[in-house]
Amino acid sequence: MSNSERIEALIAQMTVEEKVGQLGIFADALRPFAPEVNPEANARGAAEVRAGIRAGKIGALFNGVGAAEGRQAQRLAVEESRLGIPLLLGADVIHGMRTVFPIPLGEAASFEPELARRTARATAVEATAAGIHWTFAPAVDVARDQRWGRGAEGAGEDVLLGCAFARARVQGFQGQAGLTADDCLLATPKHFAAYGAVAGGLEYNTVDISEQTLRDVHLPPFKAAFDAGAITVMSAFNDINGVPASANRWLMTDLLRGAWQFPGLVVSDYTADMELIAHGYAADERDATRCAFTAGLDLSMQSGFYDRNLASLVASGEVTLAQLDASVRRVLWVKQQIGLFDNPYRSLDPAREADPSHLAAHEALARDAARRSIVLLKNQGAVLPLKKTGQKIALVGPFARDTKNIEGCWTLFGDRTRYVTLEAGVRAALGEHAQLIVEDGCGLEEPIDGGIEAAVAAAHASDVVVLAIGEPQSYSGEAQSRTQIVVPPAHQALAEALAATGKPLVVLLRNGRALALHGAVRKAAAIVVTWYLGSQTGHGVADVLFGDYNPAGCLPVSFPQDSGQQPLFYNRSRTGRPELPHMREFKSRWREVTADALYPFGHGLSYTTFEYGPAQLSTTQLGWDQTLTATTTVTNTGEVAGETVVQLYVHDRVASRVRPVRELKGFNKIALRPGESAQVSFQLDRSLLAFTGMDLVCRAEPGLFDVWITDSSANGTPVQFELCPPKG
Ligand code: BGC
């Protein structure tokens, strides 16, 4: 029997109740569960879940962990339910499992999708060893407003970078050995769609957006994830232009399954079908079930709405049997794709779970990922790197010895016993002759008695102060929108007191978003963005602090002058009255601050310097069907080896819709020894110049374009070419 015949044979035998059973996913009460990641809803105890599996009324569980317990649950489904359909076991495994890697936003700062592929692969190896088939990741939401807390889970404000990381993460989770491989972790790009565009950066808020922006900015990372092989997707909580994403037929049926030919399943976000009632889009749970299901939402997470209402909707004819079968077919197809029918106990091997042989390699990868994610924003007077000897160091701040703000948001299963604190990393780098004083200075959010005095005394007794401050990790992630994207006042007060000592100040920021930096923090000699770097935080930061690794990360989000500039992103549309340096009246400006970023997208320093030669184009007349090569020469003009992210930006001078001031169209991280030069080339064709027009068709328009090859979204001198109209 072919796979599809097998699925059809099953569907033919299933009762309506059994079919509905395949369309619900519930919290895994049979295994150790990661608590408090979601509000409680429709809670079911172990006995109820067990009975549901036996009755063929539960087809998937989520957020439980453990291979042995997973085997037992699977045995119930396979051996004790009438049709023996295996369970699909999902979980939020976002940026690491036992070994925790940097938050996805931090990792995007590496501008190395290959790094993300490798960390996702390691994550998949650990997660599938722990009895998980399916991760609710990657988050591919483009986040242009830093007030929103979930930017931490994605790849930042840019579309091209977002697509590259979406692709890499799907490839990493799923691996290259095929979906049936024991260590393939099925990926779920989320949250479909435009979740990152919530008004005001306010979590779960409405999204009122042009279809052009939706298509040009928010949808491409999903398409990239599907093209890379993702066969599941999670619907978003928000509405889009008045229709909740989780009941949006245009999105899930017309676009996803129609235009994009997506063959896989759509799972709701947690209780998103239930929330249609709160949205005022559905009258009651029966109505919500009908709206969500008929719009194309296959799998309902946790609400129990499908469980309670779908059969009666089928009985009344409001949902057809054909519609029900189509969703069941997609769910069974996904189960078949990952080999569950042939091998229901795949990824449920306690021996593999207990085997520690990959840990050392994963730890080394976590350390490398940590240091590659770090961004050096500022380094006045080359205060960094620090010397390991002959320099007394005061390591100050609430994150200096902290163990609870290392992993970042959405880390459910991290092995906390292996986390390396900042202090441990710095001590390991300095060795036994360390001249190091460590002081907290303040608490996570509050001053502590005598904290500032002790920190100031430590500063006076030292040659340099390293200050570890920023956002507690609870400030980013789900439902963590902020109005003031600044460091907590207690941290700011500590920074001011330390600056007043006159000692050189190195600020190590911990953050899940771009921050507005003020006062002593902004004025510090050196500023280092360290996000939440995961298990190897201390070692990764120490590698950069002491120059054992030369930083090369670049910002995937623009750091504003002030919170009130949000949403601030580099690829904004041109206005009719752009602000000019010496002319501010009647211009697009704020009274208090300039309209630009303090540190723009793409910015990141190194311990060496690079010189970028002028961009050279293979032609200034690009034929409609031709490809242009843009080349520059980059030279390491400093004294140490280093890496730089060469960035290609384009701007369409005149178009039928107002175009962004610049758009990233390529990037390439290269390594150069001191004095070494390299030529870097990018190919440009009209597909990279296309945008969605007023008629909703995506196409390039002939005319003049500016091109930059440079090291940040605010640098460089453009050269021009013309895209010639098609011949004839
Ligand atoms: C989040 C999702 C997550 C789900 C399951 C929701 O609250 O928005 O990203 O996958 O919970 O835990």
XYZ file of C-alpha atoms and ligand atoms in Angstrom:
740
model
C 0.000 0.000 0.000
C 1.304 3.451 -0.842
C 1.450 6.061 1.892
C -1.575 7.905 0.593
C -3.557 4.672 0.294
C -2.641 3.896 3.863
C -3.896 7.289 5.001
C -7.107 6.955 2.988
C -7.688 3.476 4.407
C -7.371 4.883 7.892
C -9.698 7.789 7.188
C -12.252 5.340 5.815
C -12.229 3.473 9.114
C -12.313 6.478 11.425
C -15.431 7.674 13.224
C -16.129 11.392 13.272
C -14.998 11.432 16.920
C -11.713 9.782 16.023
C -11.209 12.268 13.222
C -11.842 15.159 15.581
C -9.397 13.518 17.974
C -6.608 13.969 15.438
C -7.325 17.705 15.334
C -6.575 18.614 18.922
C -3.273 19.087 20.743
C -3.201 19.208 24.524
C -0.728 19.886 27.299
C 1.233 16.733 28.020
C 0.052 15.695 31.471
C 1.803 12.322 31.161
C 5.364 13.600 31.325
C 7.270 16.186 33.327
C 5.887 19.448 32.033
C 7.430 22.870 31.677
C 5.095 25.008 33.806
C 3.861 28.560 33.444
C 4.585 29.210 29.810
C 0.900 29.660 29.105
C -2.170 30.755 31.031
C -4.119 27.847 32.417
C -6.957 26.757 30.160
C -8.957 23.578 29.818
C -6.511 21.758 32.100
C -6.638 17.959 31.874
C -5.051 15.626 34.351
C -3.036 12.532 33.489
C -6.000 10.162 33.834
C -8.101 12.198 31.451
C -5.295 12.453 28.906
C -4.654 8.715 29.129
C -8.336 7.961 28.604
C -8.449 10.387 25.673
C -5.512 8.687 23.967
C -7.024 5.230 24.466
C -10.327 6.435 23.025
C -8.545 7.823 19.956
C -9.607 11.335 20.981
C -6.139 12.828 21.428
C -3.665 12.791 18.572
C -0.964 15.143 19.818
C 0.540 16.402 23.085
C 2.859 19.309 23.808
C 5.499 20.569 26.186
C 6.171 17.306 27.970
C 9.674 15.881 28.025
C 11.309 12.507 28.564
C 11.876 9.545 26.267
C 10.740 6.800 28.644
C 7.480 8.523 29.586
C 6.961 9.429 25.934
C 7.274 5.762 25.010
C 4.575 4.888 27.494
C 2.257 7.532 26.080
C 2.983 6.347 22.555
C 2.301 2.761 23.559
C -1.172 3.779 24.742
C -1.906 5.324 21.355
C -0.402 2.568 19.256
C -1.463 -0.473 21.240
C -4.552 0.570 23.150
C -6.452 2.882 20.819
C -8.745 1.254 18.247
C -6.812 2.343 15.162
C -3.371 2.646 16.714
C -2.624 6.066 15.244
C 0.604 7.339 16.834
C 0.849 10.561 18.819
C 2.714 13.603 17.592
C 4.758 15.065 20.459
C 5.428 18.792 20.163
C 7.185 21.349 22.355
C 8.526 24.868 22.476
C 12.200 24.191 21.858
C 13.242 27.589 20.658
C 16.963 28.215 21.105
C 18.373 25.106 22.621
C 17.213 22.153 24.668
C 19.559 21.093 27.495
C 22.344 23.173 25.967
C 21.026 26.688 25.501
C 22.163 28.825 22.602
C 21.785 32.617 22.283
C 18.278 33.989 21.868
C 17.408 33.977 18.158
C 17.669 37.776 17.942
C 21.187 37.572 19.355
C 22.179 34.825 16.994
C 20.900 36.897 14.065
C 23.552 39.470 15.034
C 26.148 36.981 13.835
C 24.826 37.501 10.303
C 25.743 33.821 9.913
C 22.726 31.723 8.986
C 25.072 28.748 8.937
C 25.633 29.251 12.675
C 21.871 29.169 13.231
C 21.637 26.009 11.159
C 24.263 24.386 13.364
C 22.706 25.436 16.677
C 19.269 24.335 15.460
C 20.779 20.975 14.488
C 22.321 20.531 17.936
C 18.985 21.550 19.458
C 17.225 18.925 17.354
C 19.638 16.210 18.414
C 18.993 16.971 22.096
C 15.231 17.489 21.754
C 14.579 14.322 19.784
C 16.680 12.428 22.320
C 14.315 13.742 24.986
C 11.206 12.439 23.258
C 10.114 15.440 21.178
C 9.179 15.170 17.473
C 8.099 18.640 16.684
C 9.212 22.107 17.761
C 7.114 25.263 17.684
C 9.993 27.167 16.129
C 11.439 29.090 14.410
C 9.624 32.342 15.168
C 10.023 34.226 11.908
C 8.105 37.376 12.837
C 9.738 40.522 11.473
C 9.852 42.946 14.418
C 10.080 46.607 13.499
C 8.921 47.931 16.858
C 11.273 47.346 19.755
C 8.556 47.854 22.345
C 7.203 44.425 21.424
C 8.703 41.740 23.654
C 8.810 38.886 21.196
C 11.361 40.406 18.875
C 13.796 38.388 21.013
C 12.528 35.189 19.378
C 13.019 36.265 15.780
C 15.773 37.612 13.554
C 15.103 41.334 13.900
C 13.784 44.072 11.660
C 14.994 43.033 8.226
C 13.286 40.834 5.634
C 16.328 39.408 3.862
C 18.090 38.566 7.124
C 14.807 37.139 8.439
C 14.453 34.881 5.405
C 18.035 33.666 5.656
C 17.655 32.759 9.336
C 14.201 31.212 8.820
C 15.616 28.968 6.121
C 18.693 28.034 8.137
C 16.739 27.208 11.279
C 14.281 24.986 9.445
C 17.178 23.180 7.777
C 18.931 22.805 11.098
C 15.935 21.496 13.044
C 14.921 19.057 10.350
C 18.437 17.973 9.339
C 19.568 16.549 6.047
C 18.882 12.873 6.635
C 15.183 13.105 5.794
C 12.138 13.746 7.942
C 11.995 10.173 9.185
C 15.438 10.369 10.792
C 15.381 9.800 14.532
C 17.009 13.189 15.131
C 14.822 15.179 12.732
C 12.873 17.787 14.712
C 9.927 18.993 12.699
C 9.934 22.808 12.416
C 6.977 25.189 12.776
C 7.494 28.699 11.472
C 5.331 31.038 13.551
C 3.296 33.143 14.107
C 1.352 33.243 10.877
C 1.172 36.144 10.222
C 2.232 39.716 10.937
C 2.380 39.143 14.716
C 5.436 41.413 14.815
C 3.355 44.272 13.412
C 1.037 44.691 16.427
C 0.050 48.344 16.820
C 2.217 50.242 19.280
C 4.315 47.151 19.922
C 1.550 46.096 22.301
C 1.330 42.331 22.671
C -1.689 40.625 21.056
C -2.812 43.970 19.643
C -4.476 44.591 16.331
C -2.530 44.682 13.060
C -3.750 47.212 10.545
C -1.449 46.911 7.592
C -1.424 47.302 3.825
C -1.439 44.065 1.879
C 1.694 45.345 0.160
C 3.625 45.612 3.439
C 2.263 42.273 4.540
C 3.497 40.670 1.339
C 6.826 42.491 1.123
C 7.864 42.436 4.782
C 6.002 39.936 6.940
C 5.230 36.997 4.665
C 8.596 36.322 2.965
C 10.255 34.616 5.983
C 7.339 32.152 6.104
C 7.707 31.426 2.410
C 11.441 30.939 2.919
C 10.748 28.494 5.763
C 8.312 26.495 3.627
C 10.707 26.467 0.705
C 13.301 25.062 3.121
C 10.960 22.174 3.924
C 8.727 23.202 6.853
C 5.443 21.282 6.709
C 3.694 22.781 9.721
C 2.932 26.394 10.643
C 1.394 28.086 13.694
C -1.324 30.714 13.332
C -0.963 34.032 15.154
C -3.050 35.575 17.945
C -3.526 38.966 16.264
C -6.095 40.085 13.767
C -4.995 41.360 10.373
C -7.096 44.228 9.083
C -10.006 43.054 11.208
C -9.880 39.303 10.679
C -8.069 37.247 13.345
C -5.200 35.294 11.797
C -6.525 32.086 13.372
C -9.815 32.439 11.489
C -8.411 34.038 8.393
C -9.484 32.125 5.331
C -7.580 34.416 2.983
C -4.356 33.728 4.881
C -4.631 30.012 5.649
C -6.590 28.801 2.659
C -6.360 31.189 -0.289
C -2.751 32.244 0.168
C -1.102 29.389 2.068
C -2.768 26.393 0.468
C -3.877 28.057 -2.739
C -1.179 30.358 -4.016
C 1.695 28.772 -2.084
C 0.529 25.155 -2.420
C 1.494 24.399 1.197
C 0.735 20.714 1.793
C 1.152 20.636 5.576
C -0.879 21.440 8.673
C -1.732 24.664 10.480
C -1.731 24.474 14.279
C -3.349 27.253 16.281
C -1.388 29.233 18.776
C -2.338 28.376 22.359
C -6.146 28.760 22.642
C -6.205 31.119 19.646
C -9.532 29.638 18.490
C -11.001 30.319 21.931
C -9.790 33.900 21.712
C -11.985 34.558 18.675
C -14.736 35.145 21.228
C -12.731 37.786 23.104
C -11.855 39.358 19.754
C -15.598 39.736 19.161
C -15.240 37.735 15.966
C -17.178 34.692 17.157
C -20.259 34.581 19.366
C -19.534 31.431 21.337
C -17.377 28.343 21.257
C -19.359 26.607 18.566
C -19.126 29.680 16.371
C -15.408 30.056 17.127
C -14.819 26.436 16.156
C -16.698 26.917 12.903
C -14.856 30.168 12.055
C -11.397 28.763 12.780
C -11.912 25.367 11.214
C -13.587 26.480 8.020
C -10.922 29.164 7.547
C -8.276 26.435 7.419
C -7.006 25.913 10.967
C -6.363 22.163 11.276
C -5.156 21.655 14.798
C -6.629 23.369 17.837
C -4.221 23.888 20.722
C -5.506 23.309 24.232
C -8.901 25.065 24.117
C -10.830 21.827 23.584
C -13.115 23.753 21.222
C -12.742 21.302 18.349
C -13.107 18.413 20.747
C -16.403 19.746 22.027
C -17.926 21.275 18.883
C -16.588 19.914 15.639
C -18.610 16.681 15.590
C -21.872 18.549 16.055
C -20.895 21.040 13.333
C -20.371 18.086 11.012
C -23.711 16.612 12.080
C -25.487 19.878 11.273
C -23.708 20.188 7.925
C -22.049 23.496 8.850
C -18.771 21.682 8.406
C -18.714 19.109 5.643
C -17.246 15.675 6.030
C -14.951 16.503 3.134
C -13.596 19.495 5.065
C -13.089 17.368 8.148
C -11.325 14.682 6.140
C -9.073 17.227 4.466
C -7.729 18.413 7.831
C -7.377 14.867 9.160
C -5.550 13.920 5.971
C -3.051 16.728 6.486
C -2.402 15.723 10.086
C -1.952 12.066 9.200
C 0.239 13.057 6.265
C 2.555 14.975 8.619
C 2.700 11.954 10.947
C 3.478 9.744 7.988
C 6.130 12.152 6.694
C 8.104 11.872 9.919
C 7.801 8.103 9.835
C 5.480 7.595 12.797
C 3.355 4.927 11.146
C 6.359 2.747 10.409
C 8.278 3.622 13.518
C 6.018 5.078 16.233
C 8.815 4.888 18.792
C 11.167 7.078 16.813
C 12.806 9.741 19.019
C 11.708 7.857 22.126
C 14.903 6.089 23.061
C 15.883 6.410 26.749
C 19.396 5.155 25.991
C 19.972 7.969 23.534
C 18.524 10.447 26.024
C 21.004 9.299 28.681
C 23.987 9.365 26.326
C 26.110 12.441 27.099
C 28.539 11.986 24.207
C 27.391 15.050 22.227
C 27.505 17.439 25.174
C 31.105 18.597 24.858
C 30.635 19.436 21.178
C 27.378 21.243 21.900
C 29.010 23.246 24.672
C 31.810 24.280 22.342
C 29.220 25.292 19.770
C 27.282 27.248 22.407
C 30.442 29.171 23.337
C 31.197 29.955 19.726
C 27.589 30.956 19.072
C 27.677 33.202 22.152
C 30.741 35.161 21.085
C 29.597 35.354 17.462
C 26.329 36.922 18.627
C 28.008 39.728 20.587
C 27.967 43.232 19.079
C 30.591 45.820 19.974
C 28.735 49.119 19.639
C 31.431 51.476 20.835
C 35.092 51.223 21.862
C 36.478 54.670 22.612
C 40.234 54.847 23.113
C 40.421 51.106 22.419
C 39.513 50.404 26.044
C 38.741 46.874 24.863
C 40.116 44.279 24.741
C 41.144 44.223 28.384
C 44.512 42.909 29.454
C 44.594 39.700 31.439
C 47.502 40.850 33.568
C 48.627 44.173 34.965
C 45.101 45.582 35.022
C 42.787 45.503 38.021
C 39.216 44.866 36.976
C 35.991 45.657 38.829
C 33.197 43.450 37.511
C 30.021 45.126 38.686
C 26.297 44.786 38.174
C 23.295 42.607 38.870
C 24.290 40.235 36.055
C 27.886 39.749 37.252
C 27.200 36.547 39.167
C 23.564 36.063 38.268
C 22.424 32.602 37.167
C 18.779 33.387 36.411
C 19.114 35.758 33.467
C 21.434 33.754 31.298
C 19.103 31.712 29.166
C 16.648 34.316 27.848
C 12.971 33.867 27.140
C 11.376 30.592 26.050
C 13.937 28.257 27.530
C 11.852 25.435 28.932
C 14.291 22.570 29.267
C 17.753 24.100 29.759
C 20.232 22.311 32.017
C 20.807 25.099 34.523
C 23.557 23.205 36.279
C 25.779 23.826 33.256
C 25.222 27.578 32.884
C 28.415 29.647 33.048
C 28.021 32.972 34.823
C 29.847 36.096 33.781
C 32.052 35.924 36.848
C 32.943 32.284 36.168
C 33.819 33.094 32.568
C 35.977 36.086 33.502
C 37.756 34.138 36.244
C 38.432 31.244 33.887
C 39.957 33.665 31.376
C 42.096 35.427 33.983
C 43.354 32.289 35.714
C 44.515 32.073 39.271
C 46.313 35.424 39.359
C 43.103 37.305 38.629
C 42.975 40.846 39.947
C 39.231 40.970 40.035
C 36.680 42.497 42.406
C 33.058 41.512 41.891
C 30.128 43.564 43.207
C 26.400 43.405 42.423
C 25.916 47.148 42.840
C 22.138 46.831 42.635
C 19.436 44.211 42.315
C 17.695 43.098 39.150
C 15.172 45.895 39.420
C 15.804 47.593 42.744
C 18.698 49.308 44.485
C 20.321 47.311 47.289
C 21.524 48.748 50.582
C 25.122 49.838 50.262
C 25.258 48.465 46.718
C 26.399 51.625 44.998
C 28.946 52.425 47.738
C 30.538 48.984 47.425
C 30.580 49.238 43.625
C 32.181 52.685 43.733
C 34.826 51.428 46.182
C 35.553 48.530 43.828
C 35.885 50.980 40.943
C 38.316 53.162 42.900
C 40.435 50.118 43.651
C 40.527 49.093 39.980
C 41.849 50.316 36.638
C 38.716 49.588 34.652
C 35.063 48.915 35.434
C 33.073 46.279 33.574
C 29.403 46.941 34.247
C 26.888 44.188 33.483
C 23.437 45.732 33.309
C 20.373 45.745 31.082
C 17.000 44.073 30.991
C 16.125 41.221 33.338
C 15.198 38.379 31.004
C 11.550 38.542 32.025
C 11.380 41.900 30.181
C 11.316 40.165 26.799
C 9.345 37.262 25.402
C 5.599 36.811 25.307
C 3.433 39.556 26.806
C 6.452 41.706 27.712
C 5.779 44.875 25.767
C 7.447 48.005 27.137
C 6.866 51.731 26.678
C 10.337 52.788 27.802
C 12.961 50.537 26.268
C 15.662 51.543 28.732
C 17.698 49.847 31.424
C 15.931 49.792 34.820
C 16.443 52.975 36.898
C 18.495 51.104 39.513
C 20.965 50.050 36.801
C 21.108 53.572 35.427
C 21.840 55.002 38.897
C 24.647 52.490 39.345
C 26.116 53.447 35.965
C 26.011 57.165 36.848
C 27.802 56.574 40.156
C 30.490 54.470 38.515
C 30.997 56.975 35.706
C 31.557 59.671 38.323
C 34.632 57.790 39.574
C 36.343 58.682 36.297
C 37.435 55.099 35.726
C 37.026 53.780 32.188
C 33.619 52.146 31.933
C 32.808 49.112 29.802
C 29.060 48.450 29.667
C 27.964 44.882 28.975
C 24.308 45.099 28.043
C 21.962 42.182 28.505
C 18.870 42.702 26.387
C 16.099 41.056 24.398
C 15.467 44.034 22.121
C 17.183 47.211 20.971
C 17.460 49.639 23.878
C 17.477 53.416 24.184
C 20.741 54.253 25.968
C 21.025 57.341 28.097
C 23.444 59.217 30.357
C 26.429 57.298 31.644
C 25.426 54.160 29.780
C 25.440 55.968 26.461
C 28.636 57.834 27.318
C 30.549 54.760 28.497
C 33.908 54.207 26.798
C 32.793 50.819 25.510
C 29.335 49.347 24.970
C 28.895 45.659 24.243
C 25.556 44.072 23.379
C 25.392 40.584 24.865
C 21.646 39.737 24.566
C 21.019 36.472 26.471
C 23.744 34.194 25.274
C 22.728 30.895 26.819
C 24.667 28.155 28.611
C 28.117 29.491 27.798
C 27.417 33.161 28.523
C 30.416 33.735 30.795
C 32.948 32.143 28.471
C 31.518 33.786 25.358
C 31.643 37.260 26.905
C 35.108 36.717 28.379
C 36.427 35.643 24.971
C 35.386 39.043 23.604
C 36.384 41.075 26.675
C 39.967 39.827 26.577
C 40.326 39.640 22.802
C 40.544 35.855 22.569
C 37.812 36.327 20.020
C 37.542 39.459 17.887
C 33.876 40.550 17.845
C 32.138 40.692 14.481
C 28.418 40.772 15.276
C 26.231 43.467 13.729
C 22.908 44.822 14.910
C 19.826 43.065 13.491
C 17.712 45.858 15.042
C 18.301 49.619 15.144
C 19.171 51.114 18.518
C 17.145 54.359 18.762
C 18.100 57.731 20.198
C 15.044 57.503 22.422
C 12.139 55.150 23.175
C 9.595 57.502 21.622
C 11.009 56.935 18.136
C 9.456 53.472 17.939
C 8.760 51.961 15.516
C 12.226 52.766 14.177
C 13.768 50.604 11.471
C 16.367 51.366 8.860
C 14.324 50.449 5.784
C 11.647 53.059 6.359
C 9.800 54.664 3.461
C 11.008 57.987 2.143
C 9.047 61.034 3.223
C 8.428 64.288 1.388
C 10.370 66.253 3.983
C 13.333 64.224 5.183
C 15.326 65.656 8.068
C 18.605 67.245 6.974
C 21.588 67.761 9.286
C 21.401 71.583 9.334
C 17.761 72.133 8.532
C 15.206 70.865 10.997
C 12.252 73.254 10.675
C 9.318 71.893 8.678
C 11.104 68.572 8.440
C 10.196 65.021 9.429
C 11.786 65.172 12.849
C 11.233 64.960 16.569
C 11.762 68.025 18.738
C 13.961 66.116 21.153
C 16.121 63.891 19.013
C 17.222 63.435 15.434
C 15.257 60.984 13.303
C 18.126 58.566 12.806
C 19.229 55.643 14.962
C 21.929 55.988 17.614
C 23.383 52.687 16.365
C 21.827 51.618 13.074
C 20.935 48.209 11.736
C 24.089 46.484 10.513
C 26.436 48.398 12.836
C 29.091 46.497 14.756
C 32.752 47.210 15.540
C 35.815 44.991 15.627
C 39.193 45.193 17.364
C 40.637 45.815 13.930
C 39.604 48.291 11.229
C 38.401 47.616 7.716
C 38.539 49.835 4.700
C 35.863 49.414 2.063
C 36.849 50.401 -1.483
C 34.327 51.992 -3.859
C 31.588 49.713 -5.169
C 32.116 48.706 -8.793
C 29.342 47.502 -11.051
C 29.792 45.126 -13.974
C 27.368 47.339 -15.883
C 25.428 50.515 -15.252
C 22.688 49.325 -17.610
C 21.084 46.193 -16.211
C 19.091 44.388 -18.886
C 15.632 43.176 -17.843
C 16.700 39.526 -17.806
C 20.333 40.083 -16.915
C 22.414 39.897 -13.776
C 24.700 42.613 -12.515
C 27.735 42.011 -10.352
C 28.548 44.559 -7.659
C 32.054 44.262 -6.252
C 34.218 45.967 -3.704
C 37.582 45.391 -2.131
C 37.757 45.186 1.645
C 41.068 45.517 3.482
C 41.922 44.777 7.086
C 43.810 47.972 7.952
C 44.361 47.151 11.607
C 46.707 44.983 13.569
C 44.716 41.861 14.357
C 42.775 39.353 12.312
C 39.056 39.967 12.184
C 35.766 39.464 10.409
C 33.464 42.021 8.833
C 29.937 41.699 7.506
C 29.935 43.158 4.001
C 26.436 44.489 3.318
C 24.755 45.252 0.009
C 21.958 47.817 0.047
C 19.740 49.039 -2.779
C 17.396 51.969 -3.212
C 14.846 52.434 -5.996
C 14.964 56.123 -6.938
C 11.495 56.549 -8.458
C 8.687 53.998 -8.313
C 4.918 53.653 -8.460
C 4.895 53.188 -4.676
C 7.152 55.079 -2.267
C 10.172 52.894 -1.641
C 12.394 52.424 1.439
C 15.458 54.640 1.818
C 17.557 51.464 1.624
C 16.998 47.739 1.629
C 19.466 44.975 2.427
C 19.880 42.734 -0.613
C 22.929 40.695 0.310
C 25.501 40.132 3.044
C 28.695 38.195 3.383
C 30.846 37.797 6.470
C 34.514 37.553 5.583
C 37.670 36.968 7.625
C 40.850 38.929 6.923
C 44.330 38.858 8.422
C 46.038 42.200 9.149
C 46.890 43.882 5.850
C 44.916 41.351 3.827
C 42.410 42.406 1.163
C 39.557 40.490 -0.412
C 37.186 41.165 -3.247
C 33.553 40.665 -2.348
C 30.910 40.372 -5.051
C 27.137 40.235 -5.058
C 24.814 39.347 -7.894
C 21.786 41.529 -8.492
C 18.925 40.770 -10.815
C 15.461 42.189 -11.084
C 13.954 39.635 -8.687
C 15.850 41.401 -5.897
C 14.439 44.767 -6.989
C 10.796 43.693 -7.046
C 8.078 44.937 -4.705
C 4.314 44.607 -4.481
C 2.571 47.252 -6.514
C -0.812 48.888 -6.113
C -2.272 46.010 -8.160
C -0.792 43.505 -5.655
C 1.517 42.124 -8.300
C 5.154 41.783 -7.287
C 7.469 43.115 -9.961
C 10.480 45.356 -10.495
C 10.107 48.659 -12.274
C 12.653 49.997 -14.757
C 14.627 53.042 -13.687
C 17.547 54.240 -11.603
C 18.797 52.449 -8.488
C 21.426 53.330 -5.891
C 23.729 50.600 -4.594
C 25.908 50.600 -1.498
C 28.426 48.003 -0.427
C 29.276 48.974 3.097
C 29.414 48.002 6.770
C 26.112 49.334 8.131
C 22.747 50.612 6.943
C 23.897 54.195 7.574
C 27.333 54.146 5.932
C 28.805 54.179 2.452
C 28.629 56.117 -0.794
C 26.180 54.861 -3.389
C 26.796 54.141 -7.076
C 24.012 53.972 -9.642
C 22.676 51.671 -12.301
C 19.617 51.625 -14.453
C 17.255 48.686 -14.765
C 16.373 48.776 -18.448
C 12.826 47.999 -19.551
C 12.160 44.662 -21.249
C 12.976 44.703 -24.955
C 10.203 44.821 -27.498
C 2.996 31.182 22.153
C 3.581 30.226 21.140
C 3.868 28.889 21.784
C 2.598 28.363 22.429
C 2.745 27.014 23.079
C 1.855 30.571 22.947
O 1.479 31.376 23.995
O 2.546 32.340 21.491
O 4.727 30.794 20.572
O 4.371 28.009 20.836
O 2.171 29.286 23.413
O 3.445 27.066 24.271
